[in-house]
């Protein structure tokens, strides 16, 4: 998220006026230099509470949240549980995977996709016979993290090369699918960050090495994986947060064309009744837009907050 800091604290750099943000970007518990919990049971709603208390300690009791990856789950649960604190939510991975929405998605694949999904979602997700095998192929590490975090974590903690391979593979497959079969994963390792012939932005080699080294020197790869396992525990799943609409907080979403984990837009509208907009990034970008397309992401955050403030001025939302 580092690239977003100058763009949000001085948004004139991206051609925006009117706001300059105080930007707070914490590491989640168990990630990087944030110490992992000593007890079992830390789930994303607990992390959301920790983030809320952190903001209160900083004398910032009301704030906007942005979430990406598992941070998008934390952001949505914060908006659900703490509407008095969360002024608005923004995410590049807005999702709703409630049982009803999954059923509708399946029905859409057997009838006409346009009945349940917009043209963008339909083009990416249907036919499901193409979409589901790709998701299964690319979600293997999620299954490992959710079921055997300590087993894979110990192996990666003790092997720097294994850790690098594990992390770098995702920066290849989850940025541009066509890079999966490239000899170097399409990362052009050792070269400067430029726009490549496949149209995507390269993430600088030093940035990739920084990410790997932070996990390696802190030994935090295992504790970072445990959050996925805890979130799939029965205790957390039975809370059914994903089936509860977020009715008091405005939400804005941006979708990048190579994000591998899309859900149809109609599922977002049922989960987020105060959905300000769903923006489709015209640029390239996948699962890591803060690294791939930071200016596009920052501009959407600023524009979305302008829209959210407009809703509040009209008496809509909290």
GROMACS .gro file of N, CA, C and O in nm, residues 170-258:
model
  356
  170UNK      N    1   0.219  -1.597  -0.713
  170UNK     CA    2   0.091  -1.525  -0.707
  170UNK      C    3   0.100  -1.388  -0.773
  170UNK      O    4   0.003  -1.341  -0.832
  171UNK      N    5   0.216  -1.324  -0.765
  171UNK     CA    6   0.232  -1.196  -0.833
  171UNK      C    7   0.239  -1.214  -0.984
  171UNK      O    8   0.227  -1.117  -1.058
  172UNK      N    9   0.259  -1.335  -1.028
  172UNK     CA   10   0.253  -1.365  -1.171
  172UNK      C   11   0.110  -1.398  -1.212
  172UNK      O   12   0.050  -1.330  -1.295
  173UNK      N   13   0.052  -1.501  -1.149
  173UNK     CA   14  -0.079  -1.551  -1.193
  173UNK      C   15  -0.192  -1.454  -1.162
  173UNK      O   16  -0.290  -1.450  -1.237
  174UNK      N   17  -0.181  -1.377  -1.057
  174UNK     CA   18  -0.293  -1.293  -1.015
  174UNK      C   19  -0.282  -1.149  -1.066
  174UNK      O   20  -0.360  -1.064  -1.025
  175UNK      N   21  -0.184  -1.124  -1.152
  175UNK     CA   22  -0.176  -0.992  -1.215
  175UNK      C   23  -0.222  -0.999  -1.360
  175UNK      O   24  -0.302  -0.916  -1.404
  176UNK      N   25  -0.171  -1.098  -1.434
  176UNK     CA   26  -0.215  -1.122  -1.572
  176UNK      C   27  -0.217  -1.272  -1.595
  176UNK      O   28  -0.111  -1.337  -1.588
  177UNK      N   29  -0.331  -1.334  -1.622
  177UNK     CA   30  -0.336  -1.479  -1.639
  177UNK      C   31  -0.241  -1.530  -1.747
  177UNK      O   32  -0.189  -1.642  -1.736
  178UNK      N   33  -0.217  -1.449  -1.849
  178UNK     CA   34  -0.130  -1.494  -1.958
  178UNK      C   35   0.015  -1.511  -1.913
  178UNK      O   36   0.096  -1.572  -1.983
  179UNK      N   37   0.048  -1.459  -1.795
  179UNK     CA   38   0.185  -1.470  -1.747
  179UNK      C   39   0.214  -1.606  -1.684
  179UNK      O   40   0.329  -1.639  -1.658
  180UNK      N   41   0.111  -1.684  -1.658
  180UNK     CA   42   0.129  -1.812  -1.589
  180UNK      C   43   0.227  -1.901  -1.665
  180UNK      O   44   0.311  -1.969  -1.605
  181UNK      N   45   0.217  -1.902  -1.796
  181UNK     CA   46   0.301  -1.991  -1.877
  181UNK      C   47   0.430  -1.926  -1.925
  181UNK      O   48   0.508  -1.989  -1.998
  182UNK      N   49   0.456  -1.801  -1.887
  182UNK     CA   50   0.579  -1.733  -1.929
  182UNK      C   51   0.699  -1.793  -1.858
  182UNK      O   52   0.688  -1.839  -1.743
  183UNK      N   53   0.817  -1.795  -1.923
  183UNK     CA   54   0.935  -1.859  -1.861
  183UNK      C   55   0.969  -1.803  -1.724
  183UNK      O   56   1.011  -1.877  -1.635
  184UNK      N   57   0.954  -1.672  -1.704
  184UNK     CA   58   0.985  -1.613  -1.574
  184UNK      C   59   0.859  -1.565  -1.504
  184UNK      O   60   0.864  -1.477  -1.417
  185UNK      N   61   0.746  -1.623  -1.540
  185UNK     CA   62   0.620  -1.581  -1.482
  185UNK      C   63   0.575  -1.444  -1.527
  185UNK      O   64   0.486  -1.384  -1.466
  186UNK      N   65   0.639  -1.392  -1.632
  186UNK     CA   66   0.602  -1.259  -1.681
  186UNK      C   67   0.647  -1.147  -1.590
  186UNK      O   68   0.607  -1.032  -1.607
  187UNK      N   69   0.731  -1.180  -1.491
  187UNK     CA   70   0.774  -1.077  -1.395
  187UNK      C   71   0.897  -1.001  -1.443
  187UNK      O   72   0.932  -0.897  -1.387
  188UNK      N   73   0.962  -1.052  -1.549
  188UNK     CA   74   1.083  -0.988  -1.602
  188UNK      C   75   1.181  -0.956  -1.490
  188UNK      O   76   1.226  -0.842  -1.473
  189UNK      N   77   1.211  -1.055  -1.409
  189UNK     CA   78   1.296  -1.034  -1.292
  189UNK      C   79   1.432  -0.979  -1.333
  189UNK      O   80   1.494  -1.025  -1.427
  190UNK      N   81   1.474  -0.879  -1.259
  190UNK     CA   82   1.602  -0.817  -1.286
  190UNK      C   83   1.593  -0.695  -1.375
  190UNK      O   84   1.692  -0.627  -1.397
  191UNK      N   85   1.473  -0.665  -1.426
  191UNK     CA   86   1.455  -0.549  -1.513
  191UNK      C   87   1.379  -0.441  -1.439
  191UNK      O   88   1.315  -0.464  -1.338
  192UNK      N   89   1.385  -0.321  -1.493
  192UNK     CA   90   1.312  -0.210  -1.435
  192UNK      C   91   1.162  -0.229  -1.459
  192UNK      O   92   1.121  -0.297  -1.553
  193UNK      N   93   1.082  -0.167  -1.374
  193UNK     CA   94   0.936  -0.176  -1.387
  193UNK      C   95   0.891  -0.092  -1.506
  193UNK      O   96   0.909   0.029  -1.510
  194UNK      N   97   0.835  -0.157  -1.606
  194UNK     CA   98   0.783  -0.088  -1.725
  194UNK      C   99   0.652  -0.154  -1.763
  194UNK      O  100   0.618  -0.262  -1.715
  195UNK      N  101   0.579  -0.089  -1.853
  195UNK     CA  102   0.460  -0.155  -1.906
  195UNK      C  103   0.505  -0.258  -2.008
  195UNK      O  104   0.579  -0.228  -2.100
  196UNK      N  105   0.461  -0.380  -1.991
  196UNK     CA  106   0.510  -0.491  -2.070
  196UNK      C  107   0.429  -0.507  -2.198
  196UNK      O  108   0.327  -0.443  -2.218
  197UNK      N  109   0.474  -0.596  -2.283
  197UNK     CA  110   0.406  -0.616  -2.411
  197UNK      C  111   0.268  -0.679  -2.391
  197UNK      O  112   0.183  -0.669  -2.480
  198UNK      N  113   0.244  -0.745  -2.276
  198UNK     CA  114   0.110  -0.797  -2.252
  198UNK      C  115   0.018  -0.691  -2.193
  198UNK      O  116  -0.098  -0.718  -2.163
  199UNK      N  117   0.068  -0.568  -2.177
  199UNK     CA  118  -0.017  -0.457  -2.137
  199UNK      C  119  -0.017  -0.426  -1.989
  199UNK      O  120  -0.065  -0.322  -1.949
  200UNK      N  121   0.036  -0.516  -1.906
  200UNK     CA  122   0.031  -0.493  -1.763
  200UNK      C  123   0.154  -0.421  -1.712
  200UNK      O  124   0.257  -0.414  -1.780
  201UNK      N  125   0.145  -0.366  -1.593
  201UNK     CA  126   0.260  -0.303  -1.531
  201UNK      C  127   0.340  -0.405  -1.454
  201UNK      O  128   0.285  -0.490  -1.384
  202UNK      N  129   0.471  -0.396  -1.466
  202UNK     CA  130   0.557  -0.479  -1.383
  202UNK      C  131   0.566  -0.421  -1.244
  202UNK      O  132   0.568  -0.299  -1.226
  203UNK      N  133   0.570  -0.506  -1.145
  203UNK     CA  134   0.597  -0.462  -1.008
  203UNK      C  135   0.748  -0.460  -0.993
  203UNK      O  136   0.815  -0.558  -1.027
  204UNK      N  137   0.806  -0.350  -0.944
  204UNK     CA  138   0.953  -0.341  -0.935
  204UNK      C  139   1.012  -0.458  -0.857
  204UNK      O  140   0.955  -0.503  -0.757
  205UNK      N  141   1.127  -0.504  -0.902
  205UNK     CA  142   1.193  -0.617  -0.837
  205UNK      C  143   1.223  -0.587  -0.690
  205UNK      O  144   1.205  -0.672  -0.603
  206UNK      N  145   1.266  -0.464  -0.661
  206UNK     CA  146   1.296  -0.430  -0.522
  206UNK      C  147   1.172  -0.441  -0.434
  206UNK      O  148   1.181  -0.480  -0.316
  207UNK      N  149   1.055  -0.406  -0.488
  207UNK     CA  150   0.931  -0.418  -0.412
  207UNK      C  151   0.900  -0.564  -0.382
  207UNK      O  152   0.861  -0.599  -0.270
  208UNK      N  153   0.916  -0.650  -0.481
  208UNK     CA  154   0.893  -0.792  -0.460
  208UNK      C  155   0.989  -0.849  -0.356
  208UNK      O  156   0.951  -0.927  -0.269
  209UNK      N  157   1.115  -0.808  -0.364
  209UNK     CA  158   1.214  -0.855  -0.267
  209UNK      C  159   1.182  -0.803  -0.127
  209UNK      O  160   1.202  -0.875  -0.027
  210UNK      N  161   1.134  -0.679  -0.118
  210UNK     CA  162   1.095  -0.625   0.013
  210UNK      C  163   0.986  -0.711   0.077
  210UNK      O  164   0.991  -0.743   0.196
  211UNK      N  165   0.886  -0.747  -0.003
  211UNK     CA  166   0.774  -0.828   0.048
  211UNK      C  167   0.825  -0.963   0.099
  211UNK      O  168   0.790  -1.008   0.209
  212UNK      N  169   0.908  -1.027   0.018
  212UNK     CA  170   0.963  -1.157   0.057
  212UNK      C  171   1.047  -1.146   0.185
  212UNK      O  172   1.032  -1.225   0.278
  213UNK      N  173   1.133  -1.044   0.190
  213UNK     CA  174   1.224  -1.030   0.302
  213UNK      C  175   1.150  -0.997   0.433
  213UNK      O  176   1.192  -1.041   0.541
  214UNK      N  177   1.043  -0.918   0.425
  214UNK     CA  178   0.968  -0.886   0.547
  214UNK      C  179   0.911  -1.014   0.607
  214UNK      O  180   0.918  -1.036   0.728
  215UNK      N  181   0.853  -1.099   0.522
  215UNK     CA  182   0.802  -1.227   0.573
  215UNK      C  183   0.918  -1.313   0.627
  215UNK      O  184   0.904  -1.381   0.729
  216UNK      N  185   1.032  -1.311   0.557
  216UNK     CA  186   1.142  -1.399   0.595
  216UNK      C  187   1.207  -1.356   0.726
  216UNK      O  188   1.224  -1.438   0.818
  217UNK      N  189   1.241  -1.229   0.741
  217UNK     CA  190   1.317  -1.187   0.859
  217UNK      C  191   1.229  -1.182   0.984
  217UNK      O  192   1.279  -1.194   1.096
  218UNK      N  193   1.097  -1.167   0.966
  218UNK     CA  194   1.008  -1.167   1.083
  218UNK      C  195   0.956  -1.307   1.113
  218UNK      O  196   0.895  -1.328   1.220
  219UNK      N  197   0.974  -1.401   1.022
  219UNK     CA  198   0.921  -1.536   1.042
  219UNK      C  199   0.770  -1.539   1.053
  219UNK      O  200   0.713  -1.623   1.124
  220UNK      N  201   0.702  -1.447   0.983
  220UNK     CA  202   0.558  -1.428   1.002
  220UNK      C  203   0.471  -1.500   0.899
  220UNK      O  204   0.349  -1.483   0.901
  221UNK      N  205   0.531  -1.578   0.811
  221UNK     CA  206   0.448  -1.643   0.708
  221UNK      C  207   0.347  -1.738   0.773
  221UNK      O  208   0.230  -1.745   0.730
  222UNK      N  209   0.385  -1.808   0.880
  222UNK     CA  210   0.292  -1.902   0.944
  222UNK      C  211   0.178  -1.828   1.013
  222UNK      O  212   0.061  -1.864   0.996
  223UNK      N  213   0.210  -1.726   1.091
  223UNK     CA  214   0.104  -1.655   1.163
  223UNK      C  215   0.011  -1.581   1.067
  223UNK      O  216  -0.107  -1.564   1.096
  224UNK      N  217   0.063  -1.538   0.952
  224UNK     CA  218  -0.024  -1.470   0.854
  224UNK      C  219  -0.126  -1.568   0.796
  224UNK      O  220  -0.239  -1.530   0.767
  225UNK      N  221  -0.086  -1.693   0.780
  225UNK     CA  222  -0.176  -1.792   0.722
  225UNK      C  223  -0.285  -1.835   0.819
  225UNK      O  224  -0.393  -1.878   0.777
  226UNK      N  225  -0.260  -1.825   0.947
  226UNK     CA  226  -0.358  -1.874   1.044
  226UNK      C  227  -0.489  -1.797   1.038
  226UNK      O  228  -0.594  -1.851   1.076
  227UNK      N  229  -0.486  -1.672   0.993
  227UNK     CA  230  -0.609  -1.594   0.985
  227UNK      C  231  -0.709  -1.659   0.890
  227UNK      O  232  -0.830  -1.657   0.915
  228UNK      N  233  -0.660  -1.718   0.782
  228UNK     CA  234  -0.749  -1.787   0.687
  228UNK      C  235  -0.812  -1.909   0.753
  228UNK      O  236  -0.931  -1.937   0.734
  229UNK      N  237  -0.733  -1.984   0.829
  229UNK     CA  238  -0.785  -2.103   0.896
  229UNK      C  239  -0.889  -2.065   1.000
  229UNK      O  240  -0.995  -2.128   1.011
  230UNK      N  241  -0.861  -1.962   1.078
  230UNK     CA  242  -0.955  -1.919   1.182
  230UNK      C  243  -1.087  -1.872   1.119
  230UNK      O  244  -1.194  -1.894   1.176
  231UNK      N  245  -1.078  -1.808   1.003
  231UNK     CA  246  -1.199  -1.756   0.940
  231UNK      C  247  -1.290  -1.866   0.887
  231UNK      O  248  -1.408  -1.841   0.861
  232UNK      N  249  -1.236  -1.984   0.867
  232UNK     CA  250  -1.318  -2.096   0.822
  232UNK      C  251  -1.358  -2.188   0.937
  232UNK      O  252  -1.414  -2.296   0.913
  233UNK      N  253  -1.331  -2.146   1.059
  233UNK     CA  254  -1.376  -2.225   1.173
  233UNK      C  255  -1.528  -2.217   1.185
  233UNK      O  256  -1.590  -2.120   1.140
  234UNK      N  257  -1.586  -2.317   1.247
  234UNK     CA  258  -1.732  -2.319   1.262
  234UNK      C  259  -1.780  -2.198   1.342
  234UNK      O  260  -1.883  -2.138   1.310
  235UNK      N  261  -1.702  -2.160   1.443
  235UNK     CA  262  -1.742  -2.048   1.528
  235UNK      C  263  -1.759  -1.920   1.448
  235UNK      O  264  -1.853  -1.843   1.469
  236UNK      N  265  -1.670  -1.899   1.351
  236UNK     CA  266  -1.679  -1.777   1.270
  236UNK      C  267  -1.782  -1.791   1.158
  236UNK      O  268  -1.861  -1.699   1.134
  237UNK      N  269  -1.783  -1.905   1.092
  237UNK     CA  270  -1.875  -1.923   0.979
  237UNK      C  271  -2.020  -1.912   1.022
  237UNK      O  272  -2.104  -1.857   0.950
  238UNK      N  273  -2.051  -1.961   1.143
  238UNK     CA  274  -2.190  -1.959   1.187
  238UNK      C  275  -2.241  -1.816   1.214
  238UNK      O  276  -2.361  -1.795   1.226
  239UNK      N  277  -2.152  -1.719   1.222
  239UNK     CA  278  -2.195  -1.580   1.237
  239UNK      C  279  -2.264  -1.528   1.111
  239UNK      O  280  -2.341  -1.432   1.117
  240UNK      N  281  -2.230  -1.585   0.995
  240UNK     CA  282  -2.297  -1.556   0.867
  240UNK      C  283  -2.296  -1.406   0.834
  240UNK      O  284  -2.394  -1.350   0.787
  241UNK      N  285  -2.184  -1.342   0.858
  241UNK     CA  286  -2.173  -1.200   0.827
  241UNK      C  287  -2.203  -1.171   0.679
  241UNK      O  288  -2.259  -1.067   0.644
  242UNK      N  289  -2.161  -1.264   0.593
  242UNK     CA  290  -2.174  -1.238   0.449
  242UNK      C  291  -2.320  -1.235   0.403
  242UNK      O  292  -2.350  -1.187   0.294
  243UNK      N  293  -2.409  -1.287   0.485
  243UNK     CA  294  -2.551  -1.286   0.449
  243UNK      C  295  -2.626  -1.166   0.505
  243UNK      O  296  -2.746  -1.151   0.480
  244UNK      N  297  -2.556  -1.080   0.580
  244UNK     CA  298  -2.620  -0.964   0.642
  244UNK      C  299  -2.591  -0.840   0.559
  244UNK      O  300  -2.474  -0.802   0.543
  245UNK      N  301  -2.692  -0.773   0.505
  245UNK     CA  302  -2.667  -0.651   0.427
  245UNK      C  303  -2.607  -0.540   0.514
  245UNK      O  304  -2.639  -0.526   0.632
  246UNK      N  305  -2.517  -0.464   0.454
  246UNK     CA  306  -2.456  -0.349   0.521
  246UNK      C  307  -2.541  -0.228   0.485
  246UNK      O  308  -2.526  -0.170   0.377
  247UNK      N  309  -2.628  -0.190   0.574
  247UNK     CA  310  -2.733  -0.093   0.541
  247UNK      C  311  -2.703   0.050   0.585
  247UNK      O  312  -2.773   0.143   0.543
  248UNK      N  313  -2.603   0.070   0.670
  248UNK     CA  314  -2.581   0.202   0.729
  248UNK      C  315  -2.456   0.273   0.677
  248UNK      O  316  -2.432   0.388   0.714
  249UNK      N  317  -2.378   0.208   0.592
  249UNK     CA  318  -2.251   0.265   0.547
  249UNK      C  319  -2.246   0.264   0.395
  249UNK      O  320  -2.269   0.160   0.333
  250UNK      N  321  -2.217   0.379   0.330
  250UNK     CA  322  -2.203   0.380   0.184
  250UNK      C  323  -2.078   0.303   0.142
  250UNK      O  324  -1.976   0.303   0.211
  251UNK      N  325  -2.089   0.238   0.026
  251UNK     CA  326  -1.982   0.151  -0.023
  251UNK      C  327  -1.955   0.184  -0.169
  251UNK      O  328  -2.047   0.208  -0.247
  252UNK      N  329  -1.827   0.183  -0.206
  252UNK     CA  330  -1.788   0.200  -0.346
  252UNK      C  331  -1.688   0.093  -0.383
  252UNK      O  332  -1.600   0.059  -0.303
  253UNK      N  333  -1.701   0.041  -0.504
  253UNK     CA  334  -1.616  -0.069  -0.549
  253UNK      C  335  -1.551  -0.035  -0.682
  253UNK      O  336  -1.615   0.025  -0.768
  254UNK      N  337  -1.428  -0.076  -0.698
  254UNK     CA  338  -1.362  -0.070  -0.828
  254UNK      C  339  -1.319  -0.212  -0.863
  254UNK      O  340  -1.274  -0.287  -0.776
  255UNK      N  341  -1.336  -0.247  -0.990
  255UNK     CA  342  -1.301  -0.381  -1.034
  255UNK      C  343  -1.197  -0.371  -1.145
  255UNK      O  344  -1.213  -0.297  -1.241
  256UNK      N  345  -1.090  -0.445  -1.127
  256UNK     CA  346  -0.982  -0.445  -1.225
  256UNK      C  347  -0.997  -0.567  -1.316
  256UNK      O  348  -1.041  -0.674  -1.273
  257UNK      N  349  -0.959  -0.552  -1.443
  257UNK     CA  350  -0.995  -0.654  -1.543
  257UNK      C  351  -0.935  -0.792  -1.519
  257UNK      O  352  -0.993  -0.891  -1.564
  258UNK      N  353  -0.822  -0.801  -1.450
  258UNK     CA  354  -0.758  -0.930  -1.431
  258UNK      C  355  -0.767  -0.981  -1.287
  258UNK      O  356  -0.690  -1.067  -1.247
   0.00000   0.00000   0.00000
